[in-house]
PDB file of C-alpha atoms in Angstrom:
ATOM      1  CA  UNK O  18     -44.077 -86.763 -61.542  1.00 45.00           C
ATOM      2  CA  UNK O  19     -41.317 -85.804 -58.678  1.00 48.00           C
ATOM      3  CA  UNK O  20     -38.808 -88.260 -60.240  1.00 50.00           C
ATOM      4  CA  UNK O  21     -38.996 -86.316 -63.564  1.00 51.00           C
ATOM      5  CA  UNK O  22     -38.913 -82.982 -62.556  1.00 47.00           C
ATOM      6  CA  UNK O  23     -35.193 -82.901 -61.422  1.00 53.00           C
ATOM      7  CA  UNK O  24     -34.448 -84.087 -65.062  1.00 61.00           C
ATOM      8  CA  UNK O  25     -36.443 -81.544 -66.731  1.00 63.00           C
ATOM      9  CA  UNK O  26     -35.027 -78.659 -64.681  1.00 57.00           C
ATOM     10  CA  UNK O  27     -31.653 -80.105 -65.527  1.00 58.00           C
ATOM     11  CA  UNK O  28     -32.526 -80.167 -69.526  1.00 68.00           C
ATOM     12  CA  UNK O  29     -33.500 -76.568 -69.233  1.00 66.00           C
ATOM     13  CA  UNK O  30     -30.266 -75.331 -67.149  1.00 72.00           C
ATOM     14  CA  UNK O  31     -28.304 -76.826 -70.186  1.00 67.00           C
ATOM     15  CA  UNK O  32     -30.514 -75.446 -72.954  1.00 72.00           C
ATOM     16  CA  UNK O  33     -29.997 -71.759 -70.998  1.00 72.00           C
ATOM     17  CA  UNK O  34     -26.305 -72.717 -70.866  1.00 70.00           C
ATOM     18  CA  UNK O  35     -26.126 -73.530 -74.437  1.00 68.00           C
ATOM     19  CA  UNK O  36     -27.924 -70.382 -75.684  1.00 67.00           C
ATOM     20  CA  UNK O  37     -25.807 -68.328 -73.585  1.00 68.00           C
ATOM     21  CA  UNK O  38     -22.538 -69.193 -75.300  1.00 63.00           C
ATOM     22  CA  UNK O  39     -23.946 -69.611 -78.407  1.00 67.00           C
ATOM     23  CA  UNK O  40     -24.959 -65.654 -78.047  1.00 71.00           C
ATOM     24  CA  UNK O  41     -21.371 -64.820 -76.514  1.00 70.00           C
ATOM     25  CA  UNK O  42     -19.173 -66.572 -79.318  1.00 73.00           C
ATOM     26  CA  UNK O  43     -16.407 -64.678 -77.249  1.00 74.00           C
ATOM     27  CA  UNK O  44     -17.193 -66.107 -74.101  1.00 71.00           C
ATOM     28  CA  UNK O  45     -17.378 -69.730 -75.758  1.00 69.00           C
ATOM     29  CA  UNK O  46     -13.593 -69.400 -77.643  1.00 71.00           C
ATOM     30  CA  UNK O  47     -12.061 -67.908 -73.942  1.00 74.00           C
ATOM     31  CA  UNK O  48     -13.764 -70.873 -72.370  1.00 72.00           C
ATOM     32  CA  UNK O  49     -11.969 -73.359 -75.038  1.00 75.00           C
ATOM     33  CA  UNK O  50      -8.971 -72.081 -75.269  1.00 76.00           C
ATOM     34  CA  UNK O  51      -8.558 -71.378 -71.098  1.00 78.00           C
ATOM     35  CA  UNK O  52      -7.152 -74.654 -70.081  1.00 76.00           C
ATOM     36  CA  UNK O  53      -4.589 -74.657 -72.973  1.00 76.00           C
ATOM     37  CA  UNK O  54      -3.453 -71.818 -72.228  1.00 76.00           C
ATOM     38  CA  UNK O  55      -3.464 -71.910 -68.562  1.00 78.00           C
ATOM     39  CA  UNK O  56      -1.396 -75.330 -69.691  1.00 77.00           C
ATOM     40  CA  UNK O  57       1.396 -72.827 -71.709  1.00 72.00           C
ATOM     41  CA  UNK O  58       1.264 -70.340 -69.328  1.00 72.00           C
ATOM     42  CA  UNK O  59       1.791 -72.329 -65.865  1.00 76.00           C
ATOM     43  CA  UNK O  60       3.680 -75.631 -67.091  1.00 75.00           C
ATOM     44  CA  UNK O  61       5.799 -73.943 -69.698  1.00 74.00           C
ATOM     45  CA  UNK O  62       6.374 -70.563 -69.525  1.00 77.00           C
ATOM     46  CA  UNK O  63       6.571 -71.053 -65.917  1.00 78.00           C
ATOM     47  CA  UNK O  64       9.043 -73.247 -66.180  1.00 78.00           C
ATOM     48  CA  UNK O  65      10.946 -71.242 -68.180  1.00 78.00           C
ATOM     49  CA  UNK O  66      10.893 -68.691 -65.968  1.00 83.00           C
ATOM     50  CA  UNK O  67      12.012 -70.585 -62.969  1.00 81.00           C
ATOM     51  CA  UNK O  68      15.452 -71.726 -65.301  1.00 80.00           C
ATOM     52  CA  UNK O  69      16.325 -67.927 -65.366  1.00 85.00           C
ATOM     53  CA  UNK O  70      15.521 -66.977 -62.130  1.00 86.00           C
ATOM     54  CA  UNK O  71      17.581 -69.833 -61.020  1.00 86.00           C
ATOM     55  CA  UNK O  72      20.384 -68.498 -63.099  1.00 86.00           C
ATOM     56  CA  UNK O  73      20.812 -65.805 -61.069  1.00 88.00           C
ATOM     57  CA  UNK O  74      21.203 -67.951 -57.877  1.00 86.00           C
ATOM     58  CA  UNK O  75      24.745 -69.301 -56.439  1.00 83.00           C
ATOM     59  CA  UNK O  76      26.153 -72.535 -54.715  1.00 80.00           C
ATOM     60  CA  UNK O  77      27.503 -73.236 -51.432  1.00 74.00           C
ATOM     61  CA  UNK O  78      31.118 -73.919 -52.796  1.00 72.00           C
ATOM     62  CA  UNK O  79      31.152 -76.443 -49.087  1.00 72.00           C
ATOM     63  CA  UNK O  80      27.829 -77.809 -49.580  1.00 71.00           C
ATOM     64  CA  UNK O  81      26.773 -77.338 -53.010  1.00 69.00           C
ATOM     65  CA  UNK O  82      23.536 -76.279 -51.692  1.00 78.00           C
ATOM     66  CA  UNK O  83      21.762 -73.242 -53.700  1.00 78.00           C
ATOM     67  CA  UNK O  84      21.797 -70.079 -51.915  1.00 79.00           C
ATOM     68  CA  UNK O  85      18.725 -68.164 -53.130  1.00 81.00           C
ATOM     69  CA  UNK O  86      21.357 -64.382 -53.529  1.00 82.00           C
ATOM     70  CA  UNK O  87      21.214 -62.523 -56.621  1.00 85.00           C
ATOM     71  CA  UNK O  88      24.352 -62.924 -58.291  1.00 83.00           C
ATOM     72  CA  UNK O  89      25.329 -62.742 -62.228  1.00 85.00           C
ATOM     73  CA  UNK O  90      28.359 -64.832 -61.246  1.00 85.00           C
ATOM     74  CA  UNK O  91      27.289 -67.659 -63.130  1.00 86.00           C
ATOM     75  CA  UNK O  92      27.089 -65.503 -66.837  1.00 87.00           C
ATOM     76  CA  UNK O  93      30.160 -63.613 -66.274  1.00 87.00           C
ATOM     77  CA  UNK O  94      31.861 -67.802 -65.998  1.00 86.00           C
ATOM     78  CA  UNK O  95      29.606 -68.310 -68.927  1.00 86.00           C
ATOM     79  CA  UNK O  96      31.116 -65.618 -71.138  1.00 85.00           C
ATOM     80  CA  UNK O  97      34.215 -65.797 -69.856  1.00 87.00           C
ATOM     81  CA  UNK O  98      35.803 -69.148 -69.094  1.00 87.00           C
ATOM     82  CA  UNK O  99      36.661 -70.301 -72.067  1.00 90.00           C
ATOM     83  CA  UNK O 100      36.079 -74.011 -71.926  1.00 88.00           C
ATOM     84  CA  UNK O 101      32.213 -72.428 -71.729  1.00 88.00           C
ATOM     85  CA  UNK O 102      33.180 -70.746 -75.003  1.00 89.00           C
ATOM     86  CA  UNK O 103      34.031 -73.138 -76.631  1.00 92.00           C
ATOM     87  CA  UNK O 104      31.339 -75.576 -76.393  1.00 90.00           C
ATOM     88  CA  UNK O 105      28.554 -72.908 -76.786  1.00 90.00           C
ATOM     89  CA  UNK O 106      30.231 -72.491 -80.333  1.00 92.00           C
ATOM     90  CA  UNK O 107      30.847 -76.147 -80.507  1.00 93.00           C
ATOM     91  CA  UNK O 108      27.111 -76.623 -80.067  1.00 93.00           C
ATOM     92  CA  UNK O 109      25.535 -74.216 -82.434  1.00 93.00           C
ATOM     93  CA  UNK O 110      27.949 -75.372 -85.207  1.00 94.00           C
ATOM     94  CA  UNK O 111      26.950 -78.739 -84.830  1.00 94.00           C
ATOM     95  CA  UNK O 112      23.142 -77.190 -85.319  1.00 94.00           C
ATOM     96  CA  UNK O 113      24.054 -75.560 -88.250  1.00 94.00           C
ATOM     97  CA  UNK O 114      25.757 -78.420 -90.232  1.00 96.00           C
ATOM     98  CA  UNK O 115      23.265 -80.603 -89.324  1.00 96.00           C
ATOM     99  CA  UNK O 116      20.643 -78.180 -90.929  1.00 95.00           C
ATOM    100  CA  UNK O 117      23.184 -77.517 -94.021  1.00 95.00           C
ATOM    101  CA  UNK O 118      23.244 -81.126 -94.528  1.00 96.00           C
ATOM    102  CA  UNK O 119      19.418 -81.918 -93.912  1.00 95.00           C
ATOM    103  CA  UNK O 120      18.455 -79.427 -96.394  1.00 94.00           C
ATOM    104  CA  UNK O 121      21.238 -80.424 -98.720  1.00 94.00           C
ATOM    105  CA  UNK O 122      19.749 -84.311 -98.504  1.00 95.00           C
ATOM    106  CA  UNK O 123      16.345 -83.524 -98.056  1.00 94.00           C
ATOM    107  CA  UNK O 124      16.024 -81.577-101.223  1.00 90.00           C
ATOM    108  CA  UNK O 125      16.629 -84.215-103.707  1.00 91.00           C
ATOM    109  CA  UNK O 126      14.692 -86.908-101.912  1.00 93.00           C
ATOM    110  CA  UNK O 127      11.639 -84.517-101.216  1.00 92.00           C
ATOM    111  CA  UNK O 128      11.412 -83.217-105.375  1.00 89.00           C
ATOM    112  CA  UNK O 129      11.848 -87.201-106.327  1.00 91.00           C
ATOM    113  CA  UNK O 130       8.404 -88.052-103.342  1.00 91.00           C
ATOM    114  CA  UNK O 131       6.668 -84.793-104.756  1.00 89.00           C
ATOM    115  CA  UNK O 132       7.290 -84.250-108.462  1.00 85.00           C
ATOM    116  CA  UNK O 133       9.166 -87.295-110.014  1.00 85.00           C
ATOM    117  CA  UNK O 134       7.844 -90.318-108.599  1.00 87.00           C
ATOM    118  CA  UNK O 135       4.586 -91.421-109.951  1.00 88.00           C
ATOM    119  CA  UNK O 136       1.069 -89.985-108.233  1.00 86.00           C
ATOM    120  CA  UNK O 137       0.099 -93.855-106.821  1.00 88.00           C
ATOM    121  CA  UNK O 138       3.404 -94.254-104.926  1.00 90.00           C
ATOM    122  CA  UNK O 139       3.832 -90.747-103.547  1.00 89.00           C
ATOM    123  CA  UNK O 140       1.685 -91.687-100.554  1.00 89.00           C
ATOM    124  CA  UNK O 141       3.361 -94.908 -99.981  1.00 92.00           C
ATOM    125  CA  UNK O 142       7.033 -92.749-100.169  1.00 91.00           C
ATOM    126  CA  UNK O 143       5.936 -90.138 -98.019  1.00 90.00           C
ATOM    127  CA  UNK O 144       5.133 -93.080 -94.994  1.00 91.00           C
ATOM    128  CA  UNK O 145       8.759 -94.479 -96.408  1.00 91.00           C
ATOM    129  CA  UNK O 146      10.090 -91.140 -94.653  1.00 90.00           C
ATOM    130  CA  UNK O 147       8.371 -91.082 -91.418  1.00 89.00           C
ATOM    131  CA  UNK O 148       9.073 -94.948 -90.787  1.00 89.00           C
ATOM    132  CA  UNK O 149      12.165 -94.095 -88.780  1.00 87.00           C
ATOM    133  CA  UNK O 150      10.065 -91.637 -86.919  1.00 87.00           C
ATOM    134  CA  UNK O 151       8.295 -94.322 -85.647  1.00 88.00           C
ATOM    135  CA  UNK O 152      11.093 -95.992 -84.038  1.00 87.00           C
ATOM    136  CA  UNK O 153      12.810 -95.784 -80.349  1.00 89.00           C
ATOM    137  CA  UNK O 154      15.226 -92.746 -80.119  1.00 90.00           C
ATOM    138  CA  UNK O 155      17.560 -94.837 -78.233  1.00 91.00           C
ATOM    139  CA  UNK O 156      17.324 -97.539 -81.064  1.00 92.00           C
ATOM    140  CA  UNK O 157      18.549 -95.746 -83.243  1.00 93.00           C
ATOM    141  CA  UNK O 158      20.973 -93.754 -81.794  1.00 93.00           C
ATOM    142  CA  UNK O 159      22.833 -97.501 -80.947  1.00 93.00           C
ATOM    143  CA  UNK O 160      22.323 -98.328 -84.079  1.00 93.00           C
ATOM    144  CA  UNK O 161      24.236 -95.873 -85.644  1.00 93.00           C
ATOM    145  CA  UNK O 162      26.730 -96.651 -82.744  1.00 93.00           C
ATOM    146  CA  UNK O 163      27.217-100.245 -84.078  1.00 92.00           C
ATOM    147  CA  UNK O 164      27.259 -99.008 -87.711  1.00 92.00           C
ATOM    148  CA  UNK O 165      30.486 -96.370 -86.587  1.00 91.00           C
ATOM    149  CA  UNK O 166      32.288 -98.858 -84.486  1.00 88.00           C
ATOM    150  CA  UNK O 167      35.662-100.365 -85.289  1.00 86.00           C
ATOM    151  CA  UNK O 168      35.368-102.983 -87.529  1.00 85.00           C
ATOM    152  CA  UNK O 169      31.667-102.328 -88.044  1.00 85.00           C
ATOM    153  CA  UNK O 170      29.396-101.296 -91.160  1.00 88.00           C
ATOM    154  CA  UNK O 171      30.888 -98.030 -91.612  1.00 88.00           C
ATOM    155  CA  UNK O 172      34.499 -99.392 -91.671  1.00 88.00           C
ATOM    156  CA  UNK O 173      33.582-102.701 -93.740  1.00 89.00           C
ATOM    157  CA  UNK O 174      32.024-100.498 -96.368  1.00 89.00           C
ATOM    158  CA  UNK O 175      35.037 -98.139 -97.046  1.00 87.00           C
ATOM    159  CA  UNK O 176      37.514-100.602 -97.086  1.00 87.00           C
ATOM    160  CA  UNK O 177      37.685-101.818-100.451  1.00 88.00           C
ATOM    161  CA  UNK O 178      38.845 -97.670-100.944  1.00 87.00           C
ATOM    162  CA  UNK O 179      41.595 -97.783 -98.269  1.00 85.00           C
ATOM    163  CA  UNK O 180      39.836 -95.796 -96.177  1.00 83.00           C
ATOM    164  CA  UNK O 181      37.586 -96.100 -92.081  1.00 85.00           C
ATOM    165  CA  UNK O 182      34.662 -94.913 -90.869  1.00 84.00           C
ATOM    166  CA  UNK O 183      34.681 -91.517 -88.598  1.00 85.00           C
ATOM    167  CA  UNK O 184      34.277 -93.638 -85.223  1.00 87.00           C
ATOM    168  CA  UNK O 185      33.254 -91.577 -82.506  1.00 91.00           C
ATOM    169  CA  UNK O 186      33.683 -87.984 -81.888  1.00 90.00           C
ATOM    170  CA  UNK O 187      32.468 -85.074 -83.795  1.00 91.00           C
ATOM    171  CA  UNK O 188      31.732 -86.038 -87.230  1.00 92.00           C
ATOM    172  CA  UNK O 189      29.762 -88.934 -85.851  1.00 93.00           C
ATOM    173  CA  UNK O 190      27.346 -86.121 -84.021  1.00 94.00           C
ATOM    174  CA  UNK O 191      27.026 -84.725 -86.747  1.00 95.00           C
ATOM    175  CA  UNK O 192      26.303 -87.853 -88.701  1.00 94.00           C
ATOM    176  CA  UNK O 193      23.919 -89.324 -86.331  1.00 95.00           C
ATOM    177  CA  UNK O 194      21.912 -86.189 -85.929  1.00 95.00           C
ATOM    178  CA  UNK O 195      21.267 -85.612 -89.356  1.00 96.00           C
ATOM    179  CA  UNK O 196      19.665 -89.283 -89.619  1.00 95.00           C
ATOM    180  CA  UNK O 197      17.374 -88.495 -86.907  1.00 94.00           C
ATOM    181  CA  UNK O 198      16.493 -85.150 -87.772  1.00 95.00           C
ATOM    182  CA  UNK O 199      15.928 -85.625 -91.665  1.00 95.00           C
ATOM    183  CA  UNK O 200      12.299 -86.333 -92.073  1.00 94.00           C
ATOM    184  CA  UNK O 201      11.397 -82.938 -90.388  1.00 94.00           C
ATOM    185  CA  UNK O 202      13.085 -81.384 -93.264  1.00 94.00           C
ATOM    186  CA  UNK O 203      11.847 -83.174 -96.094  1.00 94.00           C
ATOM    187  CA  UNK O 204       8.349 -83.078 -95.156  1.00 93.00           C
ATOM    188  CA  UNK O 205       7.894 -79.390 -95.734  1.00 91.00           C
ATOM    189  CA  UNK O 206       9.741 -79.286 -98.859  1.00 92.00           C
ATOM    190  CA  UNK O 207       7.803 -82.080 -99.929  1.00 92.00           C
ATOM    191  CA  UNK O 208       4.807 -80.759 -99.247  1.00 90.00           C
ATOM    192  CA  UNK O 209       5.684 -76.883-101.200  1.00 88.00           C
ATOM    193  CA  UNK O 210       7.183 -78.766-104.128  1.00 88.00           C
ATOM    194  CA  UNK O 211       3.962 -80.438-104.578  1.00 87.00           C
ATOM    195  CA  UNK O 212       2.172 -77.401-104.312  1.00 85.00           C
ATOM    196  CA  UNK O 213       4.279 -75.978-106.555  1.00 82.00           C
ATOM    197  CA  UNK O 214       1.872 -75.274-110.230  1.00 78.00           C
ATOM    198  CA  UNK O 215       3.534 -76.963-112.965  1.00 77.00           C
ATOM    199  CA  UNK O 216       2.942 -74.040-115.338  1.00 78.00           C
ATOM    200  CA  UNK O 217       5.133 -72.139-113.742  1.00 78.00           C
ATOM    201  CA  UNK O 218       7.870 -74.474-114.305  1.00 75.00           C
ATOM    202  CA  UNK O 219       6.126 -74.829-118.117  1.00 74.00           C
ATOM    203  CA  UNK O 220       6.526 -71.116-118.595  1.00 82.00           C
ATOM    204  CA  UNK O 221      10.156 -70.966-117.421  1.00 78.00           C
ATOM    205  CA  UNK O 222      11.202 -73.684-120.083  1.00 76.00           C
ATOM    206  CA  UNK O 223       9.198 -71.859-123.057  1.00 73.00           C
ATOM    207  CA  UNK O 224      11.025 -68.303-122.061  1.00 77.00           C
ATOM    208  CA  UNK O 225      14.622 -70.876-122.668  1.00 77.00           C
ATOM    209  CA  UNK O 226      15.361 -71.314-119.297  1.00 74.00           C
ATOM    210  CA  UNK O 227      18.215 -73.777-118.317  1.00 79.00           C
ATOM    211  CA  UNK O 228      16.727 -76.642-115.119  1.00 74.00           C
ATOM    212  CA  UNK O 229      19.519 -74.703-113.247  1.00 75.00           C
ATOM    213  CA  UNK O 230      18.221 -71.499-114.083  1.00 78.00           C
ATOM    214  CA  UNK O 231      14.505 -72.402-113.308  1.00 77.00           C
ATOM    215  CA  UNK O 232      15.941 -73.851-109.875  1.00 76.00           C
ATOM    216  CA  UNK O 233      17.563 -70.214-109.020  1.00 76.00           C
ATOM    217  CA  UNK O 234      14.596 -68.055-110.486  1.00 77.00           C
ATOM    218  CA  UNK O 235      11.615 -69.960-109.744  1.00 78.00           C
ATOM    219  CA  UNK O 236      11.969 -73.056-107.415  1.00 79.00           C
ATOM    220  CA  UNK O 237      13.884 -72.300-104.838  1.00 79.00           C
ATOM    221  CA  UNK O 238      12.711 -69.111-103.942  1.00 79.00           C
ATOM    222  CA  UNK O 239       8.961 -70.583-103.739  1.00 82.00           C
ATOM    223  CA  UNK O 240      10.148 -73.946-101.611  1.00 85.00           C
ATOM    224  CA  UNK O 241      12.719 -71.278 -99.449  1.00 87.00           C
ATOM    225  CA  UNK O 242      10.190 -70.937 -96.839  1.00 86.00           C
ATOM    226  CA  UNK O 243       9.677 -74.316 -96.282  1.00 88.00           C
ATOM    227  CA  UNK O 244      13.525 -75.303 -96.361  1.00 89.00           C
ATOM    228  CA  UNK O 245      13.784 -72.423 -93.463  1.00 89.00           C
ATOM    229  CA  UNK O 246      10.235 -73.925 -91.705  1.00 88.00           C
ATOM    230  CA  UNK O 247      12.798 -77.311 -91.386  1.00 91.00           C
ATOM    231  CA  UNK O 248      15.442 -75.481 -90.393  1.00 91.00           C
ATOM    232  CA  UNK O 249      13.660 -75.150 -87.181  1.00 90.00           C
ATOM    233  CA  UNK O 250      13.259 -78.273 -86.038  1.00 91.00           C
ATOM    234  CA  UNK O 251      16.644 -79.312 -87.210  1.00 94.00           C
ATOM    235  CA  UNK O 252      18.236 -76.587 -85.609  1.00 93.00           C
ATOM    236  CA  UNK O 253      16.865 -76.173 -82.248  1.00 91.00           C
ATOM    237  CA  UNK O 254      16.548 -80.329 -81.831  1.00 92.00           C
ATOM    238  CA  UNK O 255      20.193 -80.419 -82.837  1.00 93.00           C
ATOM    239  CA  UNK O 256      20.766 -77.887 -80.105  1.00 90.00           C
ATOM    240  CA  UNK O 257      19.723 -79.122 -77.110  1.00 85.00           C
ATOM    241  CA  UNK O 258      20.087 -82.639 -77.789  1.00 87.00           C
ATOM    242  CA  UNK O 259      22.302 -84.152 -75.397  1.00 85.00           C
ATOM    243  CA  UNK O 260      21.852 -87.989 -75.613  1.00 89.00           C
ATOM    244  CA  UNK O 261      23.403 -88.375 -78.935  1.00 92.00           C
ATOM    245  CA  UNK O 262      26.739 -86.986 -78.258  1.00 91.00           C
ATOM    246  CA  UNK O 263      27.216 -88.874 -75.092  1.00 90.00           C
ATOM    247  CA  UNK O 264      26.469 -92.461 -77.305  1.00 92.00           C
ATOM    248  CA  UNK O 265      28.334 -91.544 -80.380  1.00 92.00           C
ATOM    249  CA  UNK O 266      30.045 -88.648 -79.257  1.00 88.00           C
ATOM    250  CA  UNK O 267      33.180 -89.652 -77.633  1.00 85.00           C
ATOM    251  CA  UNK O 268      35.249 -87.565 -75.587  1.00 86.00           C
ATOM    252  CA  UNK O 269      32.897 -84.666 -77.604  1.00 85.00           C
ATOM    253  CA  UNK O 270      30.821 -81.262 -74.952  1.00 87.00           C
ATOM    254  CA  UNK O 271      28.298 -80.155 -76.555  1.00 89.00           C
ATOM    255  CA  UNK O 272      25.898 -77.471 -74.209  1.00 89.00           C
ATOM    256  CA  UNK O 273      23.409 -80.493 -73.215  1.00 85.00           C
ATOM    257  CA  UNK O 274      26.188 -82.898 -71.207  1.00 85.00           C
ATOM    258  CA  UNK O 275      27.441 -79.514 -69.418  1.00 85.00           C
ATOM    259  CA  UNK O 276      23.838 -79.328 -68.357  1.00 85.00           C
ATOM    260  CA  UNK O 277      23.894 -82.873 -67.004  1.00 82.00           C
ATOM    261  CA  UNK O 278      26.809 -82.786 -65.063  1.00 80.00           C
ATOM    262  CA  UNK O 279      26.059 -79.999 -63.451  1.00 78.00           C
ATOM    263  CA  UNK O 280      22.363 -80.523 -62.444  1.00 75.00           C
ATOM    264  CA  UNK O 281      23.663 -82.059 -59.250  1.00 72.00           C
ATOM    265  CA  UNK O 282      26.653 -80.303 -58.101  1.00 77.00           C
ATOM    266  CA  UNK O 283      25.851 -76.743 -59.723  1.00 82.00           C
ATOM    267  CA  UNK O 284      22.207 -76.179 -60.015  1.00 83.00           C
ATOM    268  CA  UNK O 285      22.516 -72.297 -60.726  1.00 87.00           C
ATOM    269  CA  UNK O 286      25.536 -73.376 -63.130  1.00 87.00           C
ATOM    270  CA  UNK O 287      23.092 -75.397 -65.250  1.00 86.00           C
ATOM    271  CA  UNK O 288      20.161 -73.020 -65.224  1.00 87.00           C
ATOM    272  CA  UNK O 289      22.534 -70.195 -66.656  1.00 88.00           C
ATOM    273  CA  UNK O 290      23.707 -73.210 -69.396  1.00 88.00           C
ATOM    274  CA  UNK O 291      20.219 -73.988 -70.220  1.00 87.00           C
ATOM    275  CA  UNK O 292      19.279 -70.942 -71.129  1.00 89.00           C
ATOM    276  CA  UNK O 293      21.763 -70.336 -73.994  1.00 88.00           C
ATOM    277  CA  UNK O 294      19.733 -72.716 -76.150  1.00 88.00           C
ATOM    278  CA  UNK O 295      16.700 -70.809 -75.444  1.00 87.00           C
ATOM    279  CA  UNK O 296      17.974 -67.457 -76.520  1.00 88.00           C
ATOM    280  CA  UNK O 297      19.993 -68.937 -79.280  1.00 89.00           C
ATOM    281  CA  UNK O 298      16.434 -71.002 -80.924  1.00 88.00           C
ATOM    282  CA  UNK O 299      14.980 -67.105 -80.242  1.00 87.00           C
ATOM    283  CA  UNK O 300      17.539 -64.911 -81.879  1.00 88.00           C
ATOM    284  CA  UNK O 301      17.306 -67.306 -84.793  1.00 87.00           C
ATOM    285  CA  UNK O 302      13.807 -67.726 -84.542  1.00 85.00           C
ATOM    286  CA  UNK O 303      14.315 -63.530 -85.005  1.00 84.00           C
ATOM    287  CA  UNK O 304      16.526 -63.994 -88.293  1.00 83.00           C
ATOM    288  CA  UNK O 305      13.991 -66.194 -90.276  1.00 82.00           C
ATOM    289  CA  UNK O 306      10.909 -64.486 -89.546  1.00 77.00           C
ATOM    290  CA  UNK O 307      11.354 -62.756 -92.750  1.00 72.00           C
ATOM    291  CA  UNK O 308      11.394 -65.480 -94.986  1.00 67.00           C
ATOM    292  CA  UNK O 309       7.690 -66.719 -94.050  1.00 62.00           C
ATOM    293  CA  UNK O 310       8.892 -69.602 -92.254  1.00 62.00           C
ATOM    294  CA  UNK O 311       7.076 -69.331 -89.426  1.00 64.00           C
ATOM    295  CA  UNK O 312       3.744 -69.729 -91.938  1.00 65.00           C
ATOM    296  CA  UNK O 313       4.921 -72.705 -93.335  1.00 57.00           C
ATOM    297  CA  UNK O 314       4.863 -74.326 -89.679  1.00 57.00           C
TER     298      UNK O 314
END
């Protein structure tokens, strides 16, 4: 009898509990969604925090040590030294071709996976795509390294036309970024031109509509949203990659090596570099809003 009672008083305590929060569906989501957000709130947003307040710091010019004084030193270099200047632009032009040229692949290959290709292989296509996601970063990145080398794949396959492969530098960024980032655009436009109804596409034929017509009039501006959903990923992994560009890159600055070398000798420095990306992915975050990308996440 004494051995059971400790169970049964335990039973009840969780019955009460249970009722409780089934009566307070309020009280149930806050206690769900606490530790996730306590997650976002501390761990992320606090670290965010701490990169601009760090901004605002300076270092010991003797002993490169950070001396907690506010200062805006450190954006007045950003905005004004020109070196600075020039690889912020660098950076978010290498974003924005690698988007251009995601979208401008990813198109054709997602409306081949979603309305071309026939219903039993679709699946099998759409795991074709995300294979490369499944592989090392770094793999990858040296493979592409191998492929743009002298004498390597690049060069051997644009020989018979007189011409080389870009080697490193800039184009082979660009290149190599595009490869990595492409399934994260062809996955949403995949998935809208598959939800796309086939009458409507039926109806602009019978009113004598030209393909390119029924691409400008009824296609694109359905699958826009998702084209501007990829866009995000493209653009704001494109940004703030760094790893890339030192492989494949050359003698090539984009925003993400300034932040490594100064991590150690300019703390503050990097900080104020890190958070260009973050209000750049914001302000463009801003500009495609409108379009309904942000649903199509």
């Amino acid at each position: 009898m004494t051995t059971d009672l400790p169970t049964t008083a335990g039973r009840g305590t969780v019955r009460r509990l249970a009722g409780a929060l089934h009566r307070r569906p309020r009280l149930r989501l806050a206690l769900l969604l606490t530790a996730p957000l306590l997650w976002l709130a501390v761990l992320y947003l606090g670290s965010l925090a701490v990169l601009f307040v760090s901004a605002f710091w300076t270092t010991d010019s003797f002993t490169s040590q950070v001396v907690k004084v506010w200062s805006t030193d450190n954006f007045h270099a950003l905005f004004t030294t020109p070196v600075f200047r020039q690889v912020v632009l660098r950076s978010v032009g290498v974003a924005l071709a690698v988007t251009a040229l995601c979208a401008v692949i990813a198109f054709p290959v997602a409306f081949y996976t979603a309305r071309v290709a026939r219903p039993k292989w679709r699946p099998l296509l759409v795991v074709a795509i995300l294979t490369p996601l499944w592989a090392s970063y770094l793999v990858k990145v040296y493979a592409w390294r191998l492929i743009l080398s002298e004498g390597g794949l690049a060069d051997w396959m644009l020989a018979p036309f007189g011409l080389s492969g870009p080697g490193y530098g800039l184009p082979a960024t660009v290149l190599t970024l595009t490869y990595l980032w492409l399934p994260y655009m062809i996955l949403p436009i995949h998935t809208a031109l598959e939800q796309l109804p086939a009458s409507l596409l039926d109806a602009s034929a019978d009113l004598g509509a030209r393909p390119g017509r029924t691409f400008r009039s009824v296609v694109l501006p359905m699958v826009l949203p998702s084209v501007a959903a990829g866009s995000v990923f493209t653009f704001s992994l494109s940004l703030g990659d760094y790893i890339t560009v030192q492989i494949v890159g050359g003698k090539t600055q984009l925003i993400g090596n300034l932040v490594y070398s100064n991590i150690e000798l300019n703390l503050p420095m990097a900080a104020a570099l890190g958070t260009v990306p973050v209000v750049v992915i914001v302000l463009y975050l801003l500009a495609i809003r409108r379009t309904g990308a942000l649903n199509s996440l």
